[in-house]
């Protein structure tokens, strides 16, 4: 497993295209676990996400992404909101406990109907250019624990740099 983590870190250094990044995302998904993987890069300010720059989908349901983008759900997604406020690795269930408003409860319910009930997300906010990354792996079953958080903490800085570069 450590060799797989080092392979992802090494591959992130030579990542030049979106297809390269998709392969990195798939490799990371294999290490961290989960059924689905996706990442995004956006501009943020002290209130939250301002603009989405890039979304790279590895294996998220296309129907969900269509609804998500059409309704701009990233503005009410508790994972995105939390990432803008306090970057780092988050287990979805922990984050969901912090957000109890009706719109967010409906968002969580709708996401889970697409098999996106449990997840782990992480990213980095760059204060110098106000760019925030968010890399997410999700599952229909409760799988993610502290162990996966530690793996994400080791890999995310390298994935962030590769994502910003491409």
PDB file of C-alpha atoms in Angstrom:
ATOM      1  CA  UNK A   1       0.000   0.000   0.000  1.00  0.00           C
ATOM      2  CA  UNK A   2       2.837   2.379   0.787  1.00  0.00           C
ATOM      3  CA  UNK A   3       4.290   1.678  -2.659  1.00  0.00           C
ATOM      4  CA  UNK A   4       0.911   2.554  -4.213  1.00  0.00           C
ATOM      5  CA  UNK A   5       0.866   5.847  -2.295  1.00  0.00           C
ATOM      6  CA  UNK A   6       4.404   6.634  -3.450  1.00  0.00           C
ATOM      7  CA  UNK A   7       3.417   5.748  -7.039  1.00  0.00           C
ATOM      8  CA  UNK A   8       0.567   8.294  -6.897  1.00  0.00           C
ATOM      9  CA  UNK A   9       2.889  10.939  -5.464  1.00  0.00           C
ATOM     10  CA  UNK A  10       5.494  10.249  -8.170  1.00  0.00           C
ATOM     11  CA  UNK A  11       2.904  10.194 -10.969  1.00  0.00           C
ATOM     12  CA  UNK A  12       1.461  13.505  -9.785  1.00  0.00           C
ATOM     13  CA  UNK A  13       4.801  15.158 -10.527  1.00  0.00           C
ATOM     14  CA  UNK A  14       4.575  14.265 -14.217  1.00  0.00           C
ATOM     15  CA  UNK A  15       0.827  14.799 -14.597  1.00  0.00           C
ATOM     16  CA  UNK A  16       0.259  17.072 -17.610  1.00  0.00           C
ATOM     17  CA  UNK A  17      -3.237  16.413 -18.947  1.00  0.00           C
ATOM     18  CA  UNK A  18      -6.753  15.872 -17.704  1.00  0.00           C
ATOM     19  CA  UNK A  19      -6.484  12.219 -18.793  1.00  0.00           C
ATOM     20  CA  UNK A  20      -3.296  11.843 -16.705  1.00  0.00           C
ATOM     21  CA  UNK A  21      -5.188  13.293 -13.760  1.00  0.00           C
ATOM     22  CA  UNK A  22      -8.137  10.926 -14.256  1.00  0.00           C
ATOM     23  CA  UNK A  23      -5.696   8.020 -14.047  1.00  0.00           C
ATOM     24  CA  UNK A  24      -4.248   9.494 -10.838  1.00  0.00           C
ATOM     25  CA  UNK A  25      -7.753   9.841  -9.427  1.00  0.00           C
ATOM     26  CA  UNK A  26      -8.517   6.213 -10.257  1.00  0.00           C
ATOM     27  CA  UNK A  27      -5.265   5.039  -8.644  1.00  0.00           C
ATOM     28  CA  UNK A  28      -6.027   7.068  -5.546  1.00  0.00           C
ATOM     29  CA  UNK A  29      -9.585   5.727  -5.444  1.00  0.00           C
ATOM     30  CA  UNK A  30      -8.093   2.222  -5.445  1.00  0.00           C
ATOM     31  CA  UNK A  31      -5.985   3.069  -2.402  1.00  0.00           C
ATOM     32  CA  UNK A  32      -8.553   5.080  -0.438  1.00  0.00           C
ATOM     33  CA  UNK A  33     -11.546   2.995  -1.488  1.00  0.00           C
ATOM     34  CA  UNK A  34     -14.954   3.988  -2.655  1.00  0.00           C
ATOM     35  CA  UNK A  35     -17.084   3.488  -5.705  1.00  0.00           C
ATOM     36  CA  UNK A  36     -16.887   7.003  -7.122  1.00  0.00           C
ATOM     37  CA  UNK A  37     -14.226   9.669  -7.520  1.00  0.00           C
ATOM     38  CA  UNK A  38     -14.320  13.291  -8.616  1.00  0.00           C
ATOM     39  CA  UNK A  39     -12.356  16.486  -8.117  1.00  0.00           C
ATOM     40  CA  UNK A  40     -12.766  20.157  -8.712  1.00  0.00           C
ATOM     41  CA  UNK A  41     -10.909  23.406  -8.637  1.00  0.00           C
ATOM     42  CA  UNK A  42     -12.528  26.745  -7.938  1.00  0.00           C
ATOM     43  CA  UNK A  43     -12.123  30.292  -6.737  1.00  0.00           C
ATOM     44  CA  UNK A  44     -13.162  30.986  -3.145  1.00  0.00           C
ATOM     45  CA  UNK A  45     -13.447  33.925  -0.796  1.00  0.00           C
ATOM     46  CA  UNK A  46     -14.198  34.286   2.921  1.00  0.00           C
ATOM     47  CA  UNK A  47     -17.893  33.496   2.270  1.00  0.00           C
ATOM     48  CA  UNK A  48     -17.311  30.320   0.252  1.00  0.00           C
ATOM     49  CA  UNK A  49     -17.058  29.183  -3.333  1.00  0.00           C
ATOM     50  CA  UNK A  50     -17.291  31.990  -5.883  1.00  0.00           C
ATOM     51  CA  UNK A  51     -16.636  30.203  -9.174  1.00  0.00           C
ATOM     52  CA  UNK A  52     -16.028  26.650 -10.401  1.00  0.00           C
ATOM     53  CA  UNK A  53     -13.017  26.460 -12.722  1.00  0.00           C
ATOM     54  CA  UNK A  54     -12.631  22.739 -13.390  1.00  0.00           C
ATOM     55  CA  UNK A  55     -14.410  19.498 -12.600  1.00  0.00           C
ATOM     56  CA  UNK A  56     -12.760  16.207 -13.476  1.00  0.00           C
ATOM     57  CA  UNK A  57     -15.067  13.246 -13.136  1.00  0.00           C
ATOM     58  CA  UNK A  58     -13.565   9.834 -12.718  1.00  0.00           C
ATOM     59  CA  UNK A  59     -16.652   7.805 -11.911  1.00  0.00           C
ATOM     60  CA  UNK A  60     -19.458   9.915 -10.435  1.00  0.00           C
ATOM     61  CA  UNK A  61     -22.943   9.242 -11.832  1.00  0.00           C
ATOM     62  CA  UNK A  62     -23.436  11.520 -14.841  1.00  0.00           C
ATOM     63  CA  UNK A  63     -27.113  12.063 -13.980  1.00  0.00           C
ATOM     64  CA  UNK A  64     -26.167  13.429 -10.557  1.00  0.00           C
ATOM     65  CA  UNK A  65     -23.487  15.683 -12.028  1.00  0.00           C
ATOM     66  CA  UNK A  66     -25.951  17.058 -14.541  1.00  0.00           C
ATOM     67  CA  UNK A  67     -28.391  18.007 -11.751  1.00  0.00           C
ATOM     68  CA  UNK A  68     -25.530  19.242  -9.540  1.00  0.00           C
ATOM     69  CA  UNK A  69     -24.170  21.582 -12.201  1.00  0.00           C
ATOM     70  CA  UNK A  70     -27.526  22.721 -13.592  1.00  0.00           C
ATOM     71  CA  UNK A  71     -28.804  23.695 -10.122  1.00  0.00           C
ATOM     72  CA  UNK A  72     -25.358  24.912  -8.979  1.00  0.00           C
ATOM     73  CA  UNK A  73     -25.571  22.680  -5.919  1.00  0.00           C
ATOM     74  CA  UNK A  74     -21.928  23.376  -5.092  1.00  0.00           C
ATOM     75  CA  UNK A  75     -23.204  26.546  -3.402  1.00  0.00           C
ATOM     76  CA  UNK A  76     -25.191  24.488  -0.841  1.00  0.00           C
ATOM     77  CA  UNK A  77     -23.048  21.329  -0.761  1.00  0.00           C
ATOM     78  CA  UNK A  78     -21.892  21.065   2.880  1.00  0.00           C
ATOM     79  CA  UNK A  79     -18.619  19.429   1.824  1.00  0.00           C
ATOM     80  CA  UNK A  80     -17.767  22.350  -0.481  1.00  0.00           C
ATOM     81  CA  UNK A  81     -18.868  24.900   2.125  1.00  0.00           C
ATOM     82  CA  UNK A  82     -16.725  23.246   4.815  1.00  0.00           C
ATOM     83  CA  UNK A  83     -13.724  23.017   2.475  1.00  0.00           C
ATOM     84  CA  UNK A  84     -13.873  26.753   1.797  1.00  0.00           C
ATOM     85  CA  UNK A  85     -14.142  27.527   5.522  1.00  0.00           C
ATOM     86  CA  UNK A  86     -11.645  25.026   6.846  1.00  0.00           C
ATOM     87  CA  UNK A  87      -9.608  23.062   4.295  1.00  0.00           C
ATOM     88  CA  UNK A  88      -8.456  19.568   5.019  1.00  0.00           C
ATOM     89  CA  UNK A  89      -9.700  16.021   5.005  1.00  0.00           C
ATOM     90  CA  UNK A  90     -13.287  15.491   6.055  1.00  0.00           C
ATOM     91  CA  UNK A  91     -15.455  12.441   6.485  1.00  0.00           C
ATOM     92  CA  UNK A  92     -18.872  13.328   5.110  1.00  0.00           C
ATOM     93  CA  UNK A  93     -20.798  12.039   8.112  1.00  0.00           C
ATOM     94  CA  UNK A  94     -18.809  14.323  10.428  1.00  0.00           C
ATOM     95  CA  UNK A  95     -19.402  17.339   8.178  1.00  0.00           C
ATOM     96  CA  UNK A  96     -23.109  16.604   7.703  1.00  0.00           C
ATOM     97  CA  UNK A  97     -23.622  16.838  11.468  1.00  0.00           C
ATOM     98  CA  UNK A  98     -22.564  20.514  11.308  1.00  0.00           C
ATOM     99  CA  UNK A  99     -25.183  21.456   8.699  1.00  0.00           C
ATOM    100  CA  UNK A 100     -28.840  20.832   9.494  1.00  0.00           C
ATOM    101  CA  UNK A 101     -30.782  23.291   7.358  1.00  0.00           C
ATOM    102  CA  UNK A 102     -33.658  22.052   5.159  1.00  0.00           C
ATOM    103  CA  UNK A 103     -31.942  22.692   1.797  1.00  0.00           C
ATOM    104  CA  UNK A 104     -28.850  20.813   2.916  1.00  0.00           C
ATOM    105  CA  UNK A 105     -30.893  17.900   4.283  1.00  0.00           C
ATOM    106  CA  UNK A 106     -32.637  17.666   0.915  1.00  0.00           C
ATOM    107  CA  UNK A 107     -29.263  17.852  -0.853  1.00  0.00           C
ATOM    108  CA  UNK A 108     -27.902  14.970   1.272  1.00  0.00           C
ATOM    109  CA  UNK A 109     -31.020  12.894   0.605  1.00  0.00           C
ATOM    110  CA  UNK A 110     -30.819  13.473  -3.168  1.00  0.00           C
ATOM    111  CA  UNK A 111     -27.093  12.673  -3.297  1.00  0.00           C
ATOM    112  CA  UNK A 112     -27.634   9.431  -1.377  1.00  0.00           C
ATOM    113  CA  UNK A 113     -30.303   8.374  -3.896  1.00  0.00           C
ATOM    114  CA  UNK A 114     -27.452   8.266  -6.444  1.00  0.00           C
ATOM    115  CA  UNK A 115     -25.324   6.050  -4.161  1.00  0.00           C
ATOM    116  CA  UNK A 116     -23.375   9.042  -2.786  1.00  0.00           C
ATOM    117  CA  UNK A 117     -24.190   8.600   0.872  1.00  0.00           C
ATOM    118  CA  UNK A 118     -20.780   8.236   2.518  1.00  0.00           C
ATOM    119  CA  UNK A 119     -17.547   9.826   1.481  1.00  0.00           C
ATOM    120  CA  UNK A 120     -14.226  11.371   2.192  1.00  0.00           C
ATOM    121  CA  UNK A 121     -13.055  14.659   0.725  1.00  0.00           C
ATOM    122  CA  UNK A 122      -9.952  16.742   0.978  1.00  0.00           C
ATOM    123  CA  UNK A 123      -8.288  19.638  -0.706  1.00  0.00           C
ATOM    124  CA  UNK A 124      -6.136  22.662  -0.309  1.00  0.00           C
ATOM    125  CA  UNK A 125      -6.989  26.361  -0.367  1.00  0.00           C
ATOM    126  CA  UNK A 126      -4.250  28.551  -1.815  1.00  0.00           C
ATOM    127  CA  UNK A 127      -4.563  32.021  -0.257  1.00  0.00           C
ATOM    128  CA  UNK A 128      -2.224  33.635  -2.801  1.00  0.00           C
ATOM    129  CA  UNK A 129      -4.495  32.930  -5.791  1.00  0.00           C
ATOM    130  CA  UNK A 130      -7.753  32.042  -3.953  1.00  0.00           C
ATOM    131  CA  UNK A 131      -7.823  28.633  -5.687  1.00  0.00           C
ATOM    132  CA  UNK A 132      -9.347  25.731  -3.777  1.00  0.00           C
ATOM    133  CA  UNK A 133      -9.181  22.090  -4.746  1.00  0.00           C
ATOM    134  CA  UNK A 134     -11.578  19.397  -3.590  1.00  0.00           C
ATOM    135  CA  UNK A 135     -10.939  15.709  -4.220  1.00  0.00           C
ATOM    136  CA  UNK A 136     -13.687  13.317  -3.248  1.00  0.00           C
ATOM    137  CA  UNK A 137     -14.316   9.599  -3.046  1.00  0.00           C
ATOM    138  CA  UNK A 138     -17.746   8.273  -2.152  1.00  0.00           C
ATOM    139  CA  UNK A 139     -19.572   5.065  -1.473  1.00  0.00           C
ATOM    140  CA  UNK A 140     -23.077   3.799  -0.800  1.00  0.00           C
ATOM    141  CA  UNK A 141     -21.781   1.959   2.288  1.00  0.00           C
ATOM    142  CA  UNK A 142     -20.152   3.362   5.431  1.00  0.00           C
ATOM    143  CA  UNK A 143     -16.535   2.543   4.661  1.00  0.00           C
ATOM    144  CA  UNK A 144     -14.399   5.588   5.390  1.00  0.00           C
ATOM    145  CA  UNK A 145     -12.540   5.938   8.679  1.00  0.00           C
ATOM    146  CA  UNK A 146      -9.467   7.569  10.185  1.00  0.00           C
ATOM    147  CA  UNK A 147      -7.207   5.235   8.178  1.00  0.00           C
ATOM    148  CA  UNK A 148      -8.460   6.665   4.869  1.00  0.00           C
ATOM    149  CA  UNK A 149      -8.100  10.186   6.285  1.00  0.00           C
ATOM    150  CA  UNK A 150      -4.389   9.564   6.882  1.00  0.00           C
ATOM    151  CA  UNK A 151      -3.920   8.308   3.315  1.00  0.00           C
ATOM    152  CA  UNK A 152      -5.700  11.378   1.934  1.00  0.00           C
ATOM    153  CA  UNK A 153      -3.589  13.689   4.086  1.00  0.00           C
ATOM    154  CA  UNK A 154      -0.436  12.200   2.534  1.00  0.00           C
ATOM    155  CA  UNK A 155      -1.609  12.320  -1.086  1.00  0.00           C
ATOM    156  CA  UNK A 156      -3.700  15.503  -1.355  1.00  0.00           C
ATOM    157  CA  UNK A 157      -0.882  18.106  -1.517  1.00  0.00           C
ATOM    158  CA  UNK A 158       0.541  16.303  -4.544  1.00  0.00           C
ATOM    159  CA  UNK A 159      -2.837  15.906  -6.269  1.00  0.00           C
ATOM    160  CA  UNK A 160      -3.612  19.571  -5.617  1.00  0.00           C
ATOM    161  CA  UNK A 161      -0.396  20.690  -7.318  1.00  0.00           C
ATOM    162  CA  UNK A 162      -1.065  18.420 -10.310  1.00  0.00           C
ATOM    163  CA  UNK A 163      -4.641  19.713 -10.614  1.00  0.00           C
ATOM    164  CA  UNK A 164      -3.564  23.357 -10.459  1.00  0.00           C
ATOM    165  CA  UNK A 165      -0.837  22.685 -13.040  1.00  0.00           C
ATOM    166  CA  UNK A 166      -3.182  21.185 -15.635  1.00  0.00           C
TER     167      UNK A 166
END
